[in-house]
Short mmCIF file of C-alpha atoms in Angstrom, two decimals:
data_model
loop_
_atom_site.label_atom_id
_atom_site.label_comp_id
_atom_site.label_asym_id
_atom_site.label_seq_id
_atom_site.Cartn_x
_atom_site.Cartn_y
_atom_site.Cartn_z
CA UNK A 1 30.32 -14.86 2.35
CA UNK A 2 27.15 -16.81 3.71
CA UNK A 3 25.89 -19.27 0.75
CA UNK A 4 22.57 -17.91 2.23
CA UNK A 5 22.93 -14.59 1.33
CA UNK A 6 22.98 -14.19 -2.69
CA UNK A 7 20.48 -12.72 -4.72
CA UNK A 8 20.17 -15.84 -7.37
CA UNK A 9 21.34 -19.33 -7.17
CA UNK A 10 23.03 -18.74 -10.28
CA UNK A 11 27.00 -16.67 -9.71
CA UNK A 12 25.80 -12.17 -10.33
CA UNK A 13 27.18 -11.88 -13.75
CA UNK A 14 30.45 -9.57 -13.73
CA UNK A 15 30.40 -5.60 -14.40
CA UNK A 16 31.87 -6.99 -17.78
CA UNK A 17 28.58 -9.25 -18.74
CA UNK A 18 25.98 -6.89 -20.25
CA UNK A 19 23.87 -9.28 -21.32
CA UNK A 20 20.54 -8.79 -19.35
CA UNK A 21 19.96 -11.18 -16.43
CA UNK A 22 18.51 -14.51 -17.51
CA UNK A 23 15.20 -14.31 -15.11
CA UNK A 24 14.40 -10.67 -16.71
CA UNK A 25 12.99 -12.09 -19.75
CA UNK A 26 13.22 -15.71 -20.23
CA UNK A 27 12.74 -17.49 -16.71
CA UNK A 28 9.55 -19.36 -16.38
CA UNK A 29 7.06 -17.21 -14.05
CA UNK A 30 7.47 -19.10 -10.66
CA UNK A 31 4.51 -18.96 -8.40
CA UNK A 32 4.66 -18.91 -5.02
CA UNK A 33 2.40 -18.60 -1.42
CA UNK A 34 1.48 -14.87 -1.13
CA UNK A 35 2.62 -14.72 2.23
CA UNK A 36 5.68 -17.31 2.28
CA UNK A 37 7.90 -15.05 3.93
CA UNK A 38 6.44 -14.48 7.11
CA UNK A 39 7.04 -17.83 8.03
CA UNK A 40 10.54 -16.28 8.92
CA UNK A 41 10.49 -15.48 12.68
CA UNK A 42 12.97 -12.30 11.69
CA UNK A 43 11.29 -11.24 9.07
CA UNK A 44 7.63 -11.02 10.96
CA UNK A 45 9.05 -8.97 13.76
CA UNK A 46 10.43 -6.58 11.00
CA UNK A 47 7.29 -6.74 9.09
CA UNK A 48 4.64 -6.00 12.25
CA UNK A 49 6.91 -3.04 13.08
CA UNK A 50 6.96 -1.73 9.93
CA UNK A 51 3.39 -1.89 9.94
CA UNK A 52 3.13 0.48 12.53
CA UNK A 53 5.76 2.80 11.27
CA UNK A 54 4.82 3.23 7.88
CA UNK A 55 1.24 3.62 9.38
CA UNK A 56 2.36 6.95 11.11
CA UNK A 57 4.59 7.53 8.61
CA UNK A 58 1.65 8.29 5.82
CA UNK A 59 -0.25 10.15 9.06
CA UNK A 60 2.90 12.67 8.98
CA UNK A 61 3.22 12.85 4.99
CA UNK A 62 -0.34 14.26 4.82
CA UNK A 63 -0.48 16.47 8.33
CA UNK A 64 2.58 18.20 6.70
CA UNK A 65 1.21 18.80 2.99
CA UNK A 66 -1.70 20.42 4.64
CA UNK A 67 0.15 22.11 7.30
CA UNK A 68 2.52 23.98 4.42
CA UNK A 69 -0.15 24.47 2.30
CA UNK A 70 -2.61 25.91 5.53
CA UNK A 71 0.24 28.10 5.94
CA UNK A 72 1.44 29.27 2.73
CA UNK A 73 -1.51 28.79 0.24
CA UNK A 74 1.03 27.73 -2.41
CA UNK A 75 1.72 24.50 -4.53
CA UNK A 76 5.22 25.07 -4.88
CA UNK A 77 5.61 25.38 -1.01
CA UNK A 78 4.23 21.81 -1.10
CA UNK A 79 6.69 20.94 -3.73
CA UNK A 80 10.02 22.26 -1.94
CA UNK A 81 9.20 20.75 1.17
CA UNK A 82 9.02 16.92 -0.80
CA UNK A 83 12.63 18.63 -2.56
CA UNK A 84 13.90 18.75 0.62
CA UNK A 85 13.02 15.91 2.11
CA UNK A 86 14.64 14.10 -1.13
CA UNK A 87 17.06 16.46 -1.45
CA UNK A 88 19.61 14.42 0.64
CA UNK A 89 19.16 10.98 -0.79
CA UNK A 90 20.22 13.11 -3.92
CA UNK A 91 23.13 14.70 -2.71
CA UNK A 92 24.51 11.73 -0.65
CA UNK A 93 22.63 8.53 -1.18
CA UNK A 94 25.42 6.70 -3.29
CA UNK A 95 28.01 8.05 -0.35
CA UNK A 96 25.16 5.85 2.28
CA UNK A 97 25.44 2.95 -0.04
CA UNK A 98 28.72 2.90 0.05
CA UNK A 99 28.05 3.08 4.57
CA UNK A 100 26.03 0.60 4.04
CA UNK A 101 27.94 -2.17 2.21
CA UNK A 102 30.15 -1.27 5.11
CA UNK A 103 28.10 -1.45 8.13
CA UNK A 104 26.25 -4.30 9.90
CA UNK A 105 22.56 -3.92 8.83
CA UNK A 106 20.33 -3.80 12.05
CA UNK A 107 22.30 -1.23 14.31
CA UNK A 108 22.70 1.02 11.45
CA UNK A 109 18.85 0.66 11.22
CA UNK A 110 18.27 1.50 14.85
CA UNK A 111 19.87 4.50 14.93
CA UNK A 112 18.13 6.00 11.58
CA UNK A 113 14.62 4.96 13.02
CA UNK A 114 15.38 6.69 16.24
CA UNK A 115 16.86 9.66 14.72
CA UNK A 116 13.37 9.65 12.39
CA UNK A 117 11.52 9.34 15.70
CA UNK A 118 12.60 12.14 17.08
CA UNK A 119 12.05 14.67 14.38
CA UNK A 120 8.50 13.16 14.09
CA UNK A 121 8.19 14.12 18.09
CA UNK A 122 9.82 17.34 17.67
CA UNK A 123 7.88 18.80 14.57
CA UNK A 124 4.96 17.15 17.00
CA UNK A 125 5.96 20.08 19.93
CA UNK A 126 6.28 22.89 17.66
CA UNK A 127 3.00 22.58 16.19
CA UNK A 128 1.18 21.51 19.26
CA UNK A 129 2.72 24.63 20.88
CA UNK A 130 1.44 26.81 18.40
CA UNK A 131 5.32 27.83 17.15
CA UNK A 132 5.50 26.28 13.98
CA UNK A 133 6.63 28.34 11.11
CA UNK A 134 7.18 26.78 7.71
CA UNK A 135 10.96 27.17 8.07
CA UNK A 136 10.26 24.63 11.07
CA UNK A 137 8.79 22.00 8.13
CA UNK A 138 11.07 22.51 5.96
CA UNK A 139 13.85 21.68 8.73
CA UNK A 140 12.22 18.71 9.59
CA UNK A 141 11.97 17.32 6.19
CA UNK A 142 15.69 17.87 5.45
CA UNK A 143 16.65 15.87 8.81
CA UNK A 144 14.32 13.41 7.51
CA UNK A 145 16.23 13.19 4.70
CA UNK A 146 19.89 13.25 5.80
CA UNK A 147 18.25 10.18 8.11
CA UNK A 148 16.90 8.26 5.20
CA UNK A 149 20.33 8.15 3.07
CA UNK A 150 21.53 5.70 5.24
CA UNK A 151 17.75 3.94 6.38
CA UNK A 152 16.76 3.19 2.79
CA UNK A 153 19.65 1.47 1.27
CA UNK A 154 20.01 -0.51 4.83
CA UNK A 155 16.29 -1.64 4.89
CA UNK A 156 16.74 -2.86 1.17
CA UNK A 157 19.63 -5.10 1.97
CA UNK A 158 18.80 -5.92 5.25
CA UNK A 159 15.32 -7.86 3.48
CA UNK A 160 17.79 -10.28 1.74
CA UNK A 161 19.96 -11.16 4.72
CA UNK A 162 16.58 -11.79 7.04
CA UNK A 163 14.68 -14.48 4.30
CA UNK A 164 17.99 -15.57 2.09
CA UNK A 165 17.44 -15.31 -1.76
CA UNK A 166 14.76 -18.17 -2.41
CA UNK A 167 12.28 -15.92 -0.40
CA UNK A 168 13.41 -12.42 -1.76
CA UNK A 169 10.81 -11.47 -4.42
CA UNK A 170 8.20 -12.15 -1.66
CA UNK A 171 9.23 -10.32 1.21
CA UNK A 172 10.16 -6.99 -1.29
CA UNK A 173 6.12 -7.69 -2.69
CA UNK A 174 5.13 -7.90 1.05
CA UNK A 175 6.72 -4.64 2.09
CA UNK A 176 5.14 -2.98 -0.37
CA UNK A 177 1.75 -4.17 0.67
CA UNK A 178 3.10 -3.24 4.36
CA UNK A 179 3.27 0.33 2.86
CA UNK A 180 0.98 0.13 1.50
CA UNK A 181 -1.49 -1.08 4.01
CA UNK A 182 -0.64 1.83 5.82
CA UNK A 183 -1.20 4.09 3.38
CA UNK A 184 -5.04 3.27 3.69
CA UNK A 185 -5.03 3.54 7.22
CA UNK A 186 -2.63 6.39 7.31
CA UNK A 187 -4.60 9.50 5.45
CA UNK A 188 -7.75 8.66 6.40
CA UNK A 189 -6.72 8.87 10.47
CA UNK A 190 -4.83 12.08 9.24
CA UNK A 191 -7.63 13.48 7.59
CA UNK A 192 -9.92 13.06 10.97
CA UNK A 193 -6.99 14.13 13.24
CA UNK A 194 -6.30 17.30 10.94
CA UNK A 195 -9.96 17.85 10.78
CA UNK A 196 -10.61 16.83 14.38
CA UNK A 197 -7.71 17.93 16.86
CA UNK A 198 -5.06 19.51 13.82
CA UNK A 199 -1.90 18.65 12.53
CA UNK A 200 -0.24 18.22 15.84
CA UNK A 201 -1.41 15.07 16.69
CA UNK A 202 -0.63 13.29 13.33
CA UNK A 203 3.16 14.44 14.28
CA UNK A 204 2.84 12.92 17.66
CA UNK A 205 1.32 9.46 16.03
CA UNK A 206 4.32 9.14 14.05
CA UNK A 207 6.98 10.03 16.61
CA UNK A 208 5.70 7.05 18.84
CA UNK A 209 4.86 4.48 15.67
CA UNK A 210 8.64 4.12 15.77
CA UNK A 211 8.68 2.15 19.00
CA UNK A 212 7.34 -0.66 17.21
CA UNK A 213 10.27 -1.43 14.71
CA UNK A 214 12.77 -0.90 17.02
CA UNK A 215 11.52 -3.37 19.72
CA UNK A 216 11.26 -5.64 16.29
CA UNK A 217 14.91 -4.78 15.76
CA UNK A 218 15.77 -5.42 19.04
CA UNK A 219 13.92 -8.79 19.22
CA UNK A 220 15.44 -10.59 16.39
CA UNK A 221 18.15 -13.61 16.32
CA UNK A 222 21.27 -12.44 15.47
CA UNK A 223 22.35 -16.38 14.61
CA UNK A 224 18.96 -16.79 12.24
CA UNK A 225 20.38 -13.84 9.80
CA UNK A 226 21.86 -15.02 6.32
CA UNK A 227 24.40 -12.54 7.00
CA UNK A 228 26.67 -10.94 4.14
CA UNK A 229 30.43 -10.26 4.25
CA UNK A 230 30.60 -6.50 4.63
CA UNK A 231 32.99 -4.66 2.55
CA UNK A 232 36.29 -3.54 3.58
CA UNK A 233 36.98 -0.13 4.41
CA UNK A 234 39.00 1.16 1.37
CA UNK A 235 39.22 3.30 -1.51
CA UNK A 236 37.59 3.69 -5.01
CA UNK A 237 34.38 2.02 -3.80
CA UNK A 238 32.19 4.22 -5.19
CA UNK A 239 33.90 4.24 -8.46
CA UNK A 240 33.44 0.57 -8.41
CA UNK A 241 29.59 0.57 -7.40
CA UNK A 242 29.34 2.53 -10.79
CA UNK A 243 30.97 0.86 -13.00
CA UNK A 244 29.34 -2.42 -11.77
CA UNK A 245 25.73 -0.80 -12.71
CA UNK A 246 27.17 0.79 -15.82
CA UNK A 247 28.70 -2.35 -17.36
CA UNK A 248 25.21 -3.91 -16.80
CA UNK A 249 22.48 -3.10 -18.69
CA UNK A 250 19.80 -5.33 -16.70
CA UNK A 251 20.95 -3.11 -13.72
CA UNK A 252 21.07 0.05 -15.37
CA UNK A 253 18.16 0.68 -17.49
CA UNK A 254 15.75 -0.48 -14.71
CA UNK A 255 17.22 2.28 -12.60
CA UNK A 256 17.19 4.54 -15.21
CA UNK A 257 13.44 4.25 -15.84
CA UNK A 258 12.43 4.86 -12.67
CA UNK A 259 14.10 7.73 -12.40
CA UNK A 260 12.35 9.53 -14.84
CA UNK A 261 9.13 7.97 -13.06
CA UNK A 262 10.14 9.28 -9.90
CA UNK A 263 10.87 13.14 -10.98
CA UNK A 264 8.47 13.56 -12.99
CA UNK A 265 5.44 10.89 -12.03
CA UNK A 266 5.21 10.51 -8.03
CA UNK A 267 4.68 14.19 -7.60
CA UNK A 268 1.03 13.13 -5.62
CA UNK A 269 1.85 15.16 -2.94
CA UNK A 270 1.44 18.55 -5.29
CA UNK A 271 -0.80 17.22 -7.34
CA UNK A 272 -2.95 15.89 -5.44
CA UNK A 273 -3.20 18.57 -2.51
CA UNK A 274 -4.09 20.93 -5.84
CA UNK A 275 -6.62 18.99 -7.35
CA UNK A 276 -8.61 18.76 -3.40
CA UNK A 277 -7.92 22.46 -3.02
CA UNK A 278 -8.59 24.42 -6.27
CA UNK A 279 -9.71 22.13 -8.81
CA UNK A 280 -12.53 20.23 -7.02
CA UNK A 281 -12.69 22.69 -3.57
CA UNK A 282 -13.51 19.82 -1.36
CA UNK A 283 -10.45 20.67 1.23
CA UNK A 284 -8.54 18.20 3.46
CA UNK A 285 -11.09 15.21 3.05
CA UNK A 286 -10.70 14.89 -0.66
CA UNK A 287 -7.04 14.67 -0.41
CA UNK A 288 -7.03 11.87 2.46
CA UNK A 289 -9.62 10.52 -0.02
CA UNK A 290 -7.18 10.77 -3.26
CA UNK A 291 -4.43 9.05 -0.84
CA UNK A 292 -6.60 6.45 0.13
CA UNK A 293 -8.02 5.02 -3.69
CA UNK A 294 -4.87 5.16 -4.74
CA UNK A 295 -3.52 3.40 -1.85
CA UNK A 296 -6.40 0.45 -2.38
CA UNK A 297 -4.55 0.26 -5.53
CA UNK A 298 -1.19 -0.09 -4.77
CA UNK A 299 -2.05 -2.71 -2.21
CA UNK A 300 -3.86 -4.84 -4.99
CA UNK A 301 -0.41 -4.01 -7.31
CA UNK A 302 1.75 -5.53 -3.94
CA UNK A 303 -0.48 -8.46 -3.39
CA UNK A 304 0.08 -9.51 -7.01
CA UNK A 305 3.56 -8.65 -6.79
CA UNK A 306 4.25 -11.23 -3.80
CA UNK A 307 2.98 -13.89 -6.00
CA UNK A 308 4.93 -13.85 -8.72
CA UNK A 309 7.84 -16.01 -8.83
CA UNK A 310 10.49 -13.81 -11.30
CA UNK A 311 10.48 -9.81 -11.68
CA UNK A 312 10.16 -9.53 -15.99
CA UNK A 313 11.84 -6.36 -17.56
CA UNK A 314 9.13 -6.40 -19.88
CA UNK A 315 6.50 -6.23 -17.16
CA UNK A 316 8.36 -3.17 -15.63
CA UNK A 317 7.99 -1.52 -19.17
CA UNK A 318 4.44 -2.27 -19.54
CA UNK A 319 3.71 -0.76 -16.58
CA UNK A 320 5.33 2.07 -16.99
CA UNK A 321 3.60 2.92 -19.90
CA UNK A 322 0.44 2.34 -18.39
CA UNK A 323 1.62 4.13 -15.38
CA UNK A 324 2.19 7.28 -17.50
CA UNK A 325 -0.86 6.91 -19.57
CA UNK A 326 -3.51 6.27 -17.04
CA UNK A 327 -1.81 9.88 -15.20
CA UNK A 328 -2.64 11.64 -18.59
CA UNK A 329 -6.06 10.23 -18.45
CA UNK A 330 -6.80 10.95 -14.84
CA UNK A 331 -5.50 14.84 -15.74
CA UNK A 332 -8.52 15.39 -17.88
CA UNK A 333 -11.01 13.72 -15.75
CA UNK A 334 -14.07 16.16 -15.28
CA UNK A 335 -15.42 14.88 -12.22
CA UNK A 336 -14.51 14.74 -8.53
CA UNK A 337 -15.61 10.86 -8.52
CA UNK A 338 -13.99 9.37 -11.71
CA UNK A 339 -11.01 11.43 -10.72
CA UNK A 340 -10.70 9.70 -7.59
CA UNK A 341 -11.45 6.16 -8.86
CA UNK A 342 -8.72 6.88 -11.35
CA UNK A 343 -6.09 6.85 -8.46
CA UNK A 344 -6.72 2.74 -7.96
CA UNK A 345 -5.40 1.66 -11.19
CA UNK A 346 -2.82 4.92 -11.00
CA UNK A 347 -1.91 2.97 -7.70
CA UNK A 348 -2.06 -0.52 -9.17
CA UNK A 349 0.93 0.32 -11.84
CA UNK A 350 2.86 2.14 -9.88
CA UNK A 351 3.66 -0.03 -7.68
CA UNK A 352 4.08 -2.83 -9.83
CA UNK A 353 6.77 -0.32 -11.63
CA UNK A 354 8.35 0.25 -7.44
CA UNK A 355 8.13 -3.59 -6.62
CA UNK A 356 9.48 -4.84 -10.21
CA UNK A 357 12.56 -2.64 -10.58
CA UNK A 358 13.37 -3.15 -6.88
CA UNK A 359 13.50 -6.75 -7.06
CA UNK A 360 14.96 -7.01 -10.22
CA UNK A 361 17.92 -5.18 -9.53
CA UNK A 362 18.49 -6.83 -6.17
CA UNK A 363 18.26 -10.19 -7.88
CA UNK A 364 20.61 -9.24 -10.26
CA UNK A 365 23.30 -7.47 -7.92
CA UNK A 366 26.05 -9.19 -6.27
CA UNK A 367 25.34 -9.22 -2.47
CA UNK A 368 28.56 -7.52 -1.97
CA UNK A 369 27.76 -4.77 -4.11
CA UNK A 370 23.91 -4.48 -3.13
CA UNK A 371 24.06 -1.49 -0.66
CA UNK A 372 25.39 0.37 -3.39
CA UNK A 373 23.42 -0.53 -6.29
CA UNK A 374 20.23 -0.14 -4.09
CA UNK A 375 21.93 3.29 -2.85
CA UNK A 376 21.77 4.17 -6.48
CA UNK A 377 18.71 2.59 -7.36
CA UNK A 378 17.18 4.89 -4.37
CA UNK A 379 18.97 8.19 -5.33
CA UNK A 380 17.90 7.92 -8.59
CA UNK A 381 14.18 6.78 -7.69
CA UNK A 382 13.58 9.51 -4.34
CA UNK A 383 16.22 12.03 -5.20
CA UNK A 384 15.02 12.87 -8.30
CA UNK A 385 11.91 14.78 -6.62
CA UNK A 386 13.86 17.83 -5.42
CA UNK A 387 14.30 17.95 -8.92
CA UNK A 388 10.71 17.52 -10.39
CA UNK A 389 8.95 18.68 -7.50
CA UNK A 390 9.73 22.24 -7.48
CA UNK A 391 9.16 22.29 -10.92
CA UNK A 392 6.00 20.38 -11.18
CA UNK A 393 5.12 22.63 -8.58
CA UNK A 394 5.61 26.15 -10.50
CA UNK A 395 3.71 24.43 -13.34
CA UNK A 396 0.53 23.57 -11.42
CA UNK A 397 0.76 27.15 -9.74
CA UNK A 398 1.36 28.79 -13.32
CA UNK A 399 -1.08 26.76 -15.05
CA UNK A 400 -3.15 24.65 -13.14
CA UNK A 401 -3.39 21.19 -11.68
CA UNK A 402 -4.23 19.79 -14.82
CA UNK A 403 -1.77 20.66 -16.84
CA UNK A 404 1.07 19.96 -14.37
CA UNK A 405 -0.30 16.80 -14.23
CA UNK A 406 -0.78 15.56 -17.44
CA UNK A 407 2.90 16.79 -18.15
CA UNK A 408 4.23 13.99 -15.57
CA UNK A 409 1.77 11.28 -17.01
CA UNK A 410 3.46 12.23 -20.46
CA UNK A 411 6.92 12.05 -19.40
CA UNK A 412 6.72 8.96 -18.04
CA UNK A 413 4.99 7.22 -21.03
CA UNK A 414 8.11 8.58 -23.06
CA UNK A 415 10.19 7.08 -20.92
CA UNK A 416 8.73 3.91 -20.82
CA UNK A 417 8.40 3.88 -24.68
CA UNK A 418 12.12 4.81 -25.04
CA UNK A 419 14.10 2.50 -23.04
CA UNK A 420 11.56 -0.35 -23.73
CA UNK A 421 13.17 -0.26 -27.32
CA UNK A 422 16.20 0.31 -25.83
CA UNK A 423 15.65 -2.92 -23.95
CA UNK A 424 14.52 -4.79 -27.28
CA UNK A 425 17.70 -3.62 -28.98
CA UNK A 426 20.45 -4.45 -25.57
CA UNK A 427 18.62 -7.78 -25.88
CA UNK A 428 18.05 -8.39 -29.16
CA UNK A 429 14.11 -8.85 -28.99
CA UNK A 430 11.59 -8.63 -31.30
CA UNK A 431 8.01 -8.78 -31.81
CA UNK A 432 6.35 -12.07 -31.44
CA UNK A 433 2.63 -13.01 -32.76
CA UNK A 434 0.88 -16.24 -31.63
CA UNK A 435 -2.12 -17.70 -30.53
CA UNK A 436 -2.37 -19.43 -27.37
CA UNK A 437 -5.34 -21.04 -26.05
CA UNK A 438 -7.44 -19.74 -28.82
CA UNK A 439 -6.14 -16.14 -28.16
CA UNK A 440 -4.01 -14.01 -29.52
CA UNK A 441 -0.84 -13.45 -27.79
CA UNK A 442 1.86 -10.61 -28.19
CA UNK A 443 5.32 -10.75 -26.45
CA UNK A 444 9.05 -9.88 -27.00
CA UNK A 445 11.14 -13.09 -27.63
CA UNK A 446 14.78 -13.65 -28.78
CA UNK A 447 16.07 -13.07 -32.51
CA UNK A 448 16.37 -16.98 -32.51
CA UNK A 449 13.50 -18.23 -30.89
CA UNK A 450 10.67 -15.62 -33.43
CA UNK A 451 12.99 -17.41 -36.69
CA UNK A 452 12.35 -20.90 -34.88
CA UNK A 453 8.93 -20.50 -34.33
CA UNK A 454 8.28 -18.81 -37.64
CA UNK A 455 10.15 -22.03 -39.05
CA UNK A 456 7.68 -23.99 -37.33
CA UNK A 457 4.76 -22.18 -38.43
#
């Protein structure tokens, strides 16, 4: 395989080695330009496209909230038609990873994007036309879905073999502040198209925003890729993918984590449509509104991402926690305006949960083995909704917004609480109490190095 094309200079550590990774916990941070990556010709064609994609992606994610809910009046609506569109990446996203590992990267990318196109542009007619039935949405957000077993894994490992590894924890931070980017520009065009000229319109947007990152694909030098060795056809390779991530705990409780996070804490989509409708009754507006804080958020969270050096387990825990806590917090919120302002710090560790678990897996993962551990590390992450969301969604119907969403914000902060002593055990941390600088300092440090520097003391 290219020497180009690993996730770490150092060899992946076998499916043997659980020992977590050596940059989890104990690298130095490494600081780097904020926008590094883009210096990479390949790289900025795929980032400007995805720019405008994910743009009219968000556009489509709120015209079709709104739509089902327009047309049903019902939470739970809301949260089958995210089920659906997950439901997929459940069923067969280690099956795409598996594809994946197989396939070259950037054709199996332009047919996914084109397929996702053309549901966009379809959904687009039927609602234009005045035909659309919530059957039709549903639909739509399954084909999504089948389309995005095979897209997400792709895009993930396709990020390493455009920048090589040295650039890798910069280009995952900037497509997350690519997302999202959009996601402030997204909702709030929504909200004046659903407002202004309906649903309809929002469809259309995203049907054509595909355009862009498939002239990107198109555009890009083959010979300038740090292309991977693709897997052989053969069998047992999905046995093999999991015994990889089970044998490794850096891999595994990562994934793990933001599982739980992801059925149980990224339900915004019910929540938030619920909170707009009946808790504060300010209609479409609020909820482009809710979309947008929280977006302003996320993009600080992805900014600060891109310029860290190393992705630290124990900054994925601490996030989590705080992920899960601030969503208890923002539950009881009385008013319409602290409510919303809640959503930027809500946005701020939730990404940095995303964008730290993402890049410390693919770090960590062998670069033969990557489309499956990031099939995984997908399933686990998206798939999980068709799980939580209907479920999340009877709760908010059966006993209100705030409840439903306090319930998330709790399960999360369990999780984090749990496997970050799970983490401490694997590891063999404990609690470390110093000054530094003049201030007090509290970490997580080796058995050996807390008796050293107690020695010292």
């Amino acid at each position: 395989m290219s020497t180009g094309s690993g996730a770490a200079s150092a060899p992946a550590p076998t499916a043997h080695d659980t020992q977590p990774a050596p940059d989890s916990r104990t690298a130095s941070p490494r600081k780097t330009s904020m926008f590094s990556s883009l210096k990479v010709r390949n790289y900025r064609l795929f980032f400007l496209g995805q720019v405008v994609s994910n743009t009219g992606t968000w556009m489509q994610r709120i015209a079709q909230d709104w739509l089902v809910l327009s047309l049903t009046g019902s939470s739970a609506a809301v949260g089958i038609t995210t089920a659906l569109q997950f439901l997929p990446m459940l069923l067969f996203g280690l099956y795409g990873g598996v594809l994946v590992d197989r396939l070259p990267k950037r054709p199996t990318l332009l047919v996914t994007q084109s397929a996702m196109a053309v549901t966009g542009l379809v959904l687009a007619a039927l609602t234009l036309s005045g035909q659309v039935q919530v059957w039709h949405v549903y639909l739509a957000a399954f084909a999504v879905g089948l389309a995005t077993v095979l897209d997400n894994p792709a895009r993930q490992s396709f990020v390493s073999e455009m920048v090589g590894p040295n650039q890798l924890q910069n280009a995952v931070s900037l497509n997350s502040a690519n997302f999202q980017s959009a996601r402030l520009i997204g909702p709030a065009v929504a909200g004046l198209m659903i407002t202004g000229v309906g649903t309809g319109w929002a469809f259309l947007a995203n049907g054509l925003s595909f355009v862009a990152p498939i002239a990107g694909l198109l555009l890009m030098r083959a010979r300038e890729l740090h292309v991977v060795e693709r897997a052989p056809r053969g069998k047992g390779q999905l046995r093999e993918g999991l015994r990889y991530v089970a044998g490794r705990p850096d891999l595994i409780w990562p994934i793990v984590l933001v599982g739980f996070i992801g059925t149980f804490g990224f339900n915004f989509p019910v929540w938030l449509s619920a909170y707009a409708d009946d808790v504060f009754h300010a209609g479409a507006g609020a909820y482009s509104l809710f979309n947008t804080v929280m977006a302003v958020g996320s993009l600080v969270g992805a900014l600060l991402a891109a310029r860290r050096g190393t992705a630290r387990l124990r900054v994925l825990i601490a996030a989590a926690a705080a992920f899960g806590a601030l969503e208890v917090v923002a539950a009881l919120a009385p008013s319409y305006w602290l409510f919303a302002l809640l959503m930027a710090p809500i946005g701020v560790f939730g990404l940095t949960v995303n964008v730290t678990a993402n890049t410390a897996v693919q770090m960590a993962t062998d670069p033969a083995m990557r489309g499956r551990v990031m099939a995984l590390f997908m399933m686990v992450f998206m798939g999980g909704t068709p799980l939580g969301a209907p479920l999340v969604g009877w709760v908010t119907d059966a006993y209100g917004a705030r409840i439903g969403f306090a319930l998330g914000g709790l399960i999360s902060l369990a999780a984090a609480t749990t496997i970050g002593l799970v983490l401490a055990r694997v590891g063999d941390l404990r609690l470390s109490v110093a000054w530094h600088r003049g201030h007090p300092r509290v970490d997580l440090v080796p058995r050996e190095r807390r008796e050293a520097l107690a020695a010292a003391a």
